[in-house]
Tab-separated table of C-alpha atoms in Angstrom:
chain	number	residue	atom	x	y	z
A	1	UNK	CA	-53.729	-27.182	-133.458
A	2	UNK	CA	-53.163	-25.918	-129.902
A	3	UNK	CA	-54.830	-22.763	-128.604
A	4	UNK	CA	-51.453	-21.006	-128.515
A	5	UNK	CA	-50.729	-21.875	-132.142
A	6	UNK	CA	-54.242	-20.777	-133.235
A	7	UNK	CA	-53.939	-17.378	-131.555
A	8	UNK	CA	-50.486	-16.907	-133.046
A	9	UNK	CA	-51.825	-17.677	-136.527
A	10	UNK	CA	-54.591	-15.102	-136.108
A	11	UNK	CA	-52.009	-12.563	-134.972
A	12	UNK	CA	-49.928	-13.272	-138.075
A	13	UNK	CA	-52.938	-12.846	-140.343
A	14	UNK	CA	-53.731	-9.450	-138.798
A	15	UNK	CA	-50.115	-8.377	-139.141
A	16	UNK	CA	-50.052	-9.378	-142.808
A	17	UNK	CA	-53.147	-7.248	-143.427
A	18	UNK	CA	-51.427	-4.265	-141.818
A	19	UNK	CA	-48.302	-4.833	-143.886
A	20	UNK	CA	-50.351	-4.953	-147.077
A	21	UNK	CA	-51.448	-1.394	-146.304
A	22	UNK	CA	-48.275	0.067	-144.823
A	23	UNK	CA	-45.161	-1.894	-145.757
A	24	UNK	CA	-42.849	-0.260	-148.310
A	25	UNK	CA	-41.525	-3.736	-149.085
A	26	UNK	CA	-44.764	-5.122	-150.498
A	27	UNK	CA	-43.978	-3.878	-154.004
A	28	UNK	CA	-40.594	-5.583	-153.881
A	29	UNK	CA	-41.455	-8.891	-152.274
A	30	UNK	CA	-45.239	-9.243	-152.376
A	31	UNK	CA	-47.570	-9.883	-149.503
A	32	UNK	CA	-47.616	-13.644	-150.080
A	33	UNK	CA	-43.895	-13.862	-149.312
A	34	UNK	CA	-44.350	-11.685	-146.244
A	35	UNK	CA	-47.137	-13.936	-145.059
A	36	UNK	CA	-44.983	-17.007	-145.606
A	37	UNK	CA	-42.113	-15.535	-143.608
A	38	UNK	CA	-44.374	-14.447	-140.782
A	39	UNK	CA	-46.218	-17.736	-140.545
A	40	UNK	CA	-42.910	-19.599	-140.618
A	41	UNK	CA	-41.689	-17.574	-137.662
A	42	UNK	CA	-44.924	-18.101	-135.763
A	43	UNK	CA	-44.817	-21.854	-136.396
A	44	UNK	CA	-41.292	-21.925	-134.993
A	45	UNK	CA	-42.306	-20.006	-131.867
A	46	UNK	CA	-45.536	-21.893	-131.086
A	47	UNK	CA	-45.784	-24.630	-128.500
A	48	UNK	CA	-45.841	-28.127	-129.950
A	49	UNK	CA	-49.228	-29.854	-130.098
A	50	UNK	CA	-47.564	-33.018	-128.752
A	51	UNK	CA	-44.349	-33.417	-126.750
A	52	UNK	CA	-42.861	-36.929	-126.574
A	53	UNK	CA	-40.563	-37.239	-123.562
A	54	UNK	CA	-38.171	-40.158	-123.135
A	55	UNK	CA	-36.976	-41.102	-119.666
A	56	UNK	CA	-35.528	-43.945	-117.638
A	57	UNK	CA	-37.401	-44.853	-114.471
A	58	UNK	CA	-34.276	-44.319	-112.382
A	59	UNK	CA	-34.288	-40.620	-113.346
A	60	UNK	CA	-35.645	-38.936	-110.223
A	61	UNK	CA	-36.213	-35.505	-111.763
A	62	UNK	CA	-38.039	-36.917	-114.765
A	63	UNK	CA	-40.250	-39.267	-112.759
A	64	UNK	CA	-41.241	-36.480	-110.361
A	65	UNK	CA	-41.918	-34.111	-113.268
A	66	UNK	CA	-44.172	-36.790	-114.755
A	67	UNK	CA	-45.990	-37.564	-111.506
A	68	UNK	CA	-46.591	-33.892	-110.679
A	69	UNK	CA	-47.494	-33.027	-114.309
A	70	UNK	CA	-44.929	-30.237	-114.355
A	71	UNK	CA	-44.450	-30.259	-118.120
A	72	UNK	CA	-48.195	-30.160	-118.669
A	73	UNK	CA	-48.345	-27.071	-116.442
A	74	UNK	CA	-45.423	-25.428	-118.227
A	75	UNK	CA	-46.875	-26.073	-121.698
A	76	UNK	CA	-50.659	-25.959	-121.173
A	77	UNK	CA	-51.420	-26.143	-124.897
A	78	UNK	CA	-49.362	-29.308	-125.351
A	79	UNK	CA	-50.212	-32.979	-124.916
A	80	UNK	CA	-47.257	-34.584	-123.109
A	81	UNK	CA	-46.503	-38.244	-123.776
A	82	UNK	CA	-44.088	-39.955	-121.378
A	83	UNK	CA	-42.167	-42.901	-122.833
A	84	UNK	CA	-40.024	-45.134	-120.624
A	85	UNK	CA	-36.792	-46.678	-121.921
A	86	UNK	CA	-34.580	-49.334	-120.309
A	87	UNK	CA	-31.394	-47.472	-121.260
A	88	UNK	CA	-29.714	-44.718	-123.224
A	89	UNK	CA	-29.078	-46.646	-126.464
A	90	UNK	CA	-32.788	-47.443	-126.841
A	91	UNK	CA	-33.693	-43.814	-126.170
A	92	UNK	CA	-31.239	-42.637	-128.816
A	93	UNK	CA	-32.649	-45.161	-131.294
A	94	UNK	CA	-36.177	-43.832	-130.760
A	95	UNK	CA	-35.025	-40.243	-131.160
A	96	UNK	CA	-33.221	-41.159	-134.366
A	97	UNK	CA	-36.352	-42.891	-135.648
A	98	UNK	CA	-38.430	-39.752	-135.183
A	99	UNK	CA	-40.605	-41.061	-132.333
A	100	UNK	CA	-39.099	-38.941	-129.546
A	101	UNK	CA	-38.620	-35.205	-129.011
A	102	UNK	CA	-36.642	-34.797	-125.774
A	103	UNK	CA	-35.066	-37.067	-123.185
A	104	UNK	CA	-32.397	-37.466	-120.534
A	105	UNK	CA	-29.406	-39.722	-120.845
A	106	UNK	CA	-25.901	-40.426	-119.536
A	107	UNK	CA	-22.793	-38.767	-120.936
A	108	UNK	CA	-21.621	-41.552	-123.276
A	109	UNK	CA	-24.639	-42.480	-125.489
A	110	UNK	CA	-24.740	-38.975	-127.033
A	111	UNK	CA	-21.096	-39.367	-128.078
A	112	UNK	CA	-21.872	-42.620	-129.875
A	113	UNK	CA	-24.930	-40.933	-131.396
A	114	UNK	CA	-22.913	-38.033	-132.761
A	115	UNK	CA	-20.329	-40.412	-134.177
A	116	UNK	CA	-23.206	-42.165	-135.979
A	117	UNK	CA	-24.450	-38.866	-137.418
A	118	UNK	CA	-27.748	-38.803	-135.507
A	119	UNK	CA	-29.513	-35.433	-135.567
A	120	UNK	CA	-29.807	-34.275	-131.953
A	121	UNK	CA	-28.723	-31.380	-129.756
A	122	UNK	CA	-27.617	-31.077	-126.133
A	123	UNK	CA	-30.032	-28.815	-124.242
A	124	UNK	CA	-29.350	-29.257	-120.515
A	125	UNK	CA	-27.304	-30.809	-117.737
A	126	UNK	CA	-28.149	-32.143	-114.283
A	127	UNK	CA	-24.689	-32.115	-112.692
A	128	UNK	CA	-23.255	-34.869	-110.540
A	129	UNK	CA	-20.283	-35.022	-108.211
A	130	UNK	CA	-19.648	-38.636	-109.184
A	131	UNK	CA	-21.270	-40.372	-106.225
A	132	UNK	CA	-24.148	-41.966	-108.145
A	133	UNK	CA	-22.000	-44.683	-109.728
A	134	UNK	CA	-19.026	-46.717	-108.672
A	135	UNK	CA	-16.803	-49.765	-108.986
A	136	UNK	CA	-17.823	-52.473	-106.541
A	137	UNK	CA	-15.991	-55.661	-105.623
A	138	UNK	CA	-17.076	-58.695	-103.561
A	139	UNK	CA	-17.084	-57.883	-99.863
A	140	UNK	CA	-14.277	-60.378	-99.143
A	141	UNK	CA	-12.157	-59.368	-102.159
A	142	UNK	CA	-8.478	-58.777	-101.610
A	143	UNK	CA	-8.467	-55.920	-104.146
A	144	UNK	CA	-7.959	-52.657	-102.262
A	145	UNK	CA	-7.642	-50.139	-105.094
A	146	UNK	CA	-8.284	-49.727	-108.814
A	147	UNK	CA	-4.669	-50.664	-109.571
A	148	UNK	CA	-5.429	-54.042	-108.044
A	149	UNK	CA	-7.847	-54.809	-110.876
A	150	UNK	CA	-4.995	-55.560	-113.271
A	151	UNK	CA	-5.701	-58.925	-114.874
A	152	UNK	CA	-9.100	-59.146	-113.149
A	153	UNK	CA	-12.509	-59.827	-114.681
A	154	UNK	CA	-14.592	-56.629	-114.689
A	155	UNK	CA	-18.102	-56.128	-116.062
A	156	UNK	CA	-19.856	-52.989	-117.297
A	157	UNK	CA	-22.360	-51.905	-119.920
A	158	UNK	CA	-20.606	-50.865	-123.119
A	159	UNK	CA	-21.241	-47.272	-124.146
A	160	UNK	CA	-22.686	-46.286	-120.771
A	161	UNK	CA	-21.608	-43.696	-118.220
A	162	UNK	CA	-19.996	-46.570	-116.302
A	163	UNK	CA	-17.738	-47.159	-119.298
A	164	UNK	CA	-16.519	-43.596	-118.914
A	165	UNK	CA	-16.116	-43.941	-115.148
A	166	UNK	CA	-14.013	-47.072	-115.520
A	167	UNK	CA	-11.833	-45.686	-118.299
A	168	UNK	CA	-11.036	-42.564	-116.258
A	169	UNK	CA	-10.515	-44.606	-113.090
A	170	UNK	CA	-7.996	-46.857	-114.841
A	171	UNK	CA	-6.132	-43.864	-116.235
A	172	UNK	CA	-5.896	-42.331	-112.765
A	173	UNK	CA	-4.492	-45.633	-111.468
A	174	UNK	CA	-1.940	-45.851	-114.305
A	175	UNK	CA	-3.704	-48.689	-116.142
A	176	UNK	CA	-5.202	-49.186	-119.617
A	177	UNK	CA	-8.292	-51.092	-120.710
A	178	UNK	CA	-6.022	-53.835	-122.033
A	179	UNK	CA	-4.732	-54.380	-118.493
A	180	UNK	CA	-8.052	-55.861	-117.352
A	181	UNK	CA	-10.299	-58.653	-118.570
A	182	UNK	CA	-13.276	-56.506	-119.547
A	183	UNK	CA	-16.695	-58.111	-120.004
A	184	UNK	CA	-19.613	-56.189	-121.502
A	185	UNK	CA	-22.850	-57.112	-119.726
A	186	UNK	CA	-26.242	-55.522	-119.104
A	187	UNK	CA	-26.914	-54.496	-115.489
A	188	UNK	CA	-29.192	-57.500	-114.926
A	189	UNK	CA	-26.680	-60.001	-116.335
A	190	UNK	CA	-23.778	-58.356	-114.530
A	191	UNK	CA	-25.619	-58.448	-111.224
A	192	UNK	CA	-26.295	-62.171	-111.626
A	193	UNK	CA	-22.672	-62.876	-112.558
A	194	UNK	CA	-21.414	-60.747	-109.649
A	195	UNK	CA	-23.620	-62.532	-107.118
A	196	UNK	CA	-22.500	-65.922	-108.489
A	197	UNK	CA	-18.866	-65.013	-107.911
A	198	UNK	CA	-17.986	-64.898	-111.618
A	199	UNK	CA	-16.721	-61.301	-111.537
A	200	UNK	CA	-13.901	-59.564	-109.692
A	201	UNK	CA	-15.561	-56.161	-110.063
A	202	UNK	CA	-18.687	-54.531	-111.414
A	203	UNK	CA	-18.930	-50.931	-112.638
A	204	UNK	CA	-22.489	-49.707	-112.214
A	205	UNK	CA	-24.753	-46.720	-111.532
A	206	UNK	CA	-27.606	-46.056	-109.128
A	207	UNK	CA	-29.924	-47.504	-108.038
A	208	UNK	CA	-28.159	-50.806	-108.905
A	209	UNK	CA	-25.077	-49.437	-107.195
A	210	UNK	CA	-26.860	-48.680	-103.915
A	211	UNK	CA	-28.690	-52.013	-104.059
A	212	UNK	CA	-25.386	-53.881	-104.429
A	213	UNK	CA	-23.873	-52.112	-101.423
A	214	UNK	CA	-26.919	-52.577	-99.186
A	215	UNK	CA	-27.296	-56.190	-100.267
A	216	UNK	CA	-24.239	-57.007	-98.176
A	217	UNK	CA	-22.281	-58.814	-100.891
A	218	UNK	CA	-20.374	-55.831	-102.245
A	219	UNK	CA	-18.164	-53.007	-101.066
A	220	UNK	CA	-17.162	-49.834	-102.814
A	221	UNK	CA	-13.737	-49.801	-104.426
A	222	UNK	CA	-13.983	-46.381	-106.056
A	223	UNK	CA	-16.657	-43.966	-107.242
A	224	UNK	CA	-16.666	-41.094	-109.719
A	225	UNK	CA	-15.659	-38.278	-107.377
A	226	UNK	CA	-12.876	-36.178	-108.850
A	227	UNK	CA	-13.272	-37.661	-112.340
A	228	UNK	CA	-15.423	-34.877	-113.848
A	229	UNK	CA	-18.410	-37.114	-114.465
A	230	UNK	CA	-20.777	-35.757	-117.082
A	231	UNK	CA	-23.964	-36.072	-115.074
A	232	UNK	CA	-27.414	-36.546	-116.542
A	233	UNK	CA	-27.640	-34.820	-119.907
A	234	UNK	CA	-30.799	-33.589	-121.593
A	235	UNK	CA	-31.081	-33.809	-125.353
A	236	UNK	CA	-33.638	-32.957	-128.046
A	237	UNK	CA	-34.086	-34.156	-131.581
A	238	UNK	CA	-32.682	-31.710	-134.103
A	239	UNK	CA	-36.016	-31.225	-135.936
A	240	UNK	CA	-37.872	-30.520	-132.673
A	241	UNK	CA	-35.292	-28.013	-131.419
A	242	UNK	CA	-35.291	-26.168	-134.741
A	243	UNK	CA	-39.074	-25.988	-134.952
A	244	UNK	CA	-39.799	-25.210	-131.291
A	245	UNK	CA	-36.699	-23.469	-129.906
A	246	UNK	CA	-38.730	-21.394	-127.454
A	247	UNK	CA	-40.112	-24.519	-125.812
A	248	UNK	CA	-36.684	-25.721	-124.683
A	249	UNK	CA	-36.318	-23.339	-121.729
A	250	UNK	CA	-39.794	-24.083	-120.274
A	251	UNK	CA	-39.153	-27.812	-120.636
A	252	UNK	CA	-35.885	-27.622	-118.709
A	253	UNK	CA	-37.394	-25.346	-116.086
A	254	UNK	CA	-40.260	-27.785	-115.492
A	255	UNK	CA	-37.935	-30.765	-115.099
A	256	UNK	CA	-35.772	-28.635	-112.813
A	257	UNK	CA	-38.823	-28.203	-110.589
A	258	UNK	CA	-39.004	-31.977	-110.390
A	259	UNK	CA	-35.399	-32.066	-109.229
A	260	UNK	CA	-36.089	-29.394	-106.599
A	261	UNK	CA	-39.154	-31.314	-105.431
A	262	UNK	CA	-36.891	-34.261	-104.634
A	263	UNK	CA	-34.976	-32.039	-102.189
A	264	UNK	CA	-37.870	-30.017	-100.758
A	265	UNK	CA	-40.140	-33.028	-100.270
A	266	UNK	CA	-37.531	-35.742	-99.857
A	267	UNK	CA	-39.565	-38.300	-97.900
A	268	UNK	CA	-42.562	-38.134	-100.225
A	269	UNK	CA	-40.257	-38.263	-103.250
A	270	UNK	CA	-38.429	-41.306	-101.893
A	271	UNK	CA	-41.780	-43.030	-101.371
A	272	UNK	CA	-42.818	-42.227	-104.926
A	273	UNK	CA	-39.524	-43.449	-106.402
A	274	UNK	CA	-39.654	-46.602	-104.259
A	275	UNK	CA	-42.967	-47.432	-105.879
A	276	UNK	CA	-41.737	-46.524	-109.372
A	277	UNK	CA	-38.547	-48.593	-109.090
A	278	UNK	CA	-39.978	-51.500	-107.141
A	279	UNK	CA	-37.010	-51.490	-104.767
A	280	UNK	CA	-36.583	-51.413	-101.016
A	281	UNK	CA	-36.993	-47.944	-99.581
A	282	UNK	CA	-33.533	-48.125	-98.025
A	283	UNK	CA	-31.997	-48.561	-101.477
A	284	UNK	CA	-33.822	-45.546	-102.863
A	285	UNK	CA	-32.904	-43.484	-99.818
A	286	UNK	CA	-29.229	-44.313	-100.333
A	287	UNK	CA	-29.610	-43.365	-104.003
A	288	UNK	CA	-31.012	-39.979	-102.948
A	289	UNK	CA	-28.055	-39.469	-100.618
A	290	UNK	CA	-25.694	-39.938	-103.568
A	291	UNK	CA	-27.402	-37.283	-105.716
A	292	UNK	CA	-25.932	-33.810	-106.193
A	293	UNK	CA	-27.958	-30.756	-105.179
A	294	UNK	CA	-26.549	-28.590	-107.980
A	295	UNK	CA	-29.579	-27.358	-109.966
A	296	UNK	CA	-30.437	-28.611	-113.426
A	297	UNK	CA	-29.495	-25.962	-115.971
A	298	UNK	CA	-29.226	-25.199	-119.647
A	299	UNK	CA	-26.191	-26.663	-121.357
A	300	UNK	CA	-23.093	-24.614	-120.589
A	301	UNK	CA	-19.561	-24.319	-121.911
A	302	UNK	CA	-18.012	-26.217	-119.003
A	303	UNK	CA	-20.215	-29.225	-119.777
A	304	UNK	CA	-19.428	-28.982	-123.483
A	305	UNK	CA	-15.696	-28.881	-122.759
A	306	UNK	CA	-15.929	-31.855	-120.395
A	307	UNK	CA	-17.960	-33.823	-122.921
A	308	UNK	CA	-15.351	-33.022	-125.578
A	309	UNK	CA	-12.564	-34.374	-123.374
A	310	UNK	CA	-14.573	-37.551	-122.868
A	311	UNK	CA	-15.185	-37.927	-126.612
A	312	UNK	CA	-11.462	-37.469	-127.260
A	313	UNK	CA	-10.650	-40.072	-124.607
A	314	UNK	CA	-12.979	-42.635	-126.190
A	315	UNK	CA	-11.505	-41.974	-129.622
A	316	UNK	CA	-7.954	-42.296	-128.289
A	317	UNK	CA	-8.876	-45.665	-126.799
A	318	UNK	CA	-10.428	-46.853	-130.094
A	319	UNK	CA	-13.890	-47.089	-128.543
A	320	UNK	CA	-15.402	-44.898	-131.285
A	321	UNK	CA	-14.274	-44.921	-134.931
A	322	UNK	CA	-13.861	-41.187	-135.466
A	323	UNK	CA	-13.271	-37.926	-133.659
A	324	UNK	CA	-16.149	-35.490	-133.185
A	325	UNK	CA	-16.700	-31.857	-132.227
A	326	UNK	CA	-19.299	-31.792	-129.468
A	327	UNK	CA	-19.927	-28.087	-130.046
A	328	UNK	CA	-21.603	-28.905	-133.366
A	329	UNK	CA	-24.464	-30.625	-131.529
A	330	UNK	CA	-25.194	-27.978	-128.913
A	331	UNK	CA	-28.541	-26.182	-128.832
A	332	UNK	CA	-28.245	-22.442	-129.364
A	333	UNK	CA	-31.011	-20.513	-127.658
A	334	UNK	CA	-32.471	-17.512	-129.457
């Protein structure tokens, strides 16, 4: 048990003793019930002994929070375990399996998770203006706009934020998914196919996106600006959020410090991320240039509404089997 939890338990025991002497309710309910209620409340308020944090190595704020031990400083009585995932679906799977407490993810995996009935809650949002992902085409392609992709072969990762970007981009251009030859590929497979000339377009996020542009073989067709991209969302497992609701705000605040560090100490942060990602520094620098400076914050109604519109869009396009109410999976702070 952490020091914080131990001190809270001692406080509860002292309070129960006082209630045994002074409470007018003891004859009605009994001190054992009072003790149970008090200890239950204390257990809910205490810091967790262990916090398991899921992240993807392309998440700047999370990597910097890990490297600078910001969560450890925010929750000094807690052992923080950092777990890296290759993508959102794997992170969701771990959370569903009970081996993860909090994590950050794109806007689409949580929709698929809610459709599947997975117990999680939205806790925060790191906004984006849509510049961290885009649709790229070969540098010598004759396609000049999204409308020109009709009948073309386009690759993206199914159920990712790029799926959302492409769906909204097509709608803005007056096209439907059925108007293109869509191929679902992982980023690694899509990159190989793109470089081999097997694709007419690739929908992808940073840092793959910046790497493709700087590699000289691709040019930007369209990015997510003006499409109300969801940004990087922060989620928690339902059991964790219910047991430790007072830990949510310090967790978000600590990760927010990581985000701010990337702006205040940009050069050092770029160096750190270059090492973490194993990419050329120029690629990481371009990635940083694409990032929004809007601060990470607790989940808000505007984000919930935007996420609901996205969920409705995916349902309307038969990409998920049922409609959902995003509001049902939103963390409610005390």
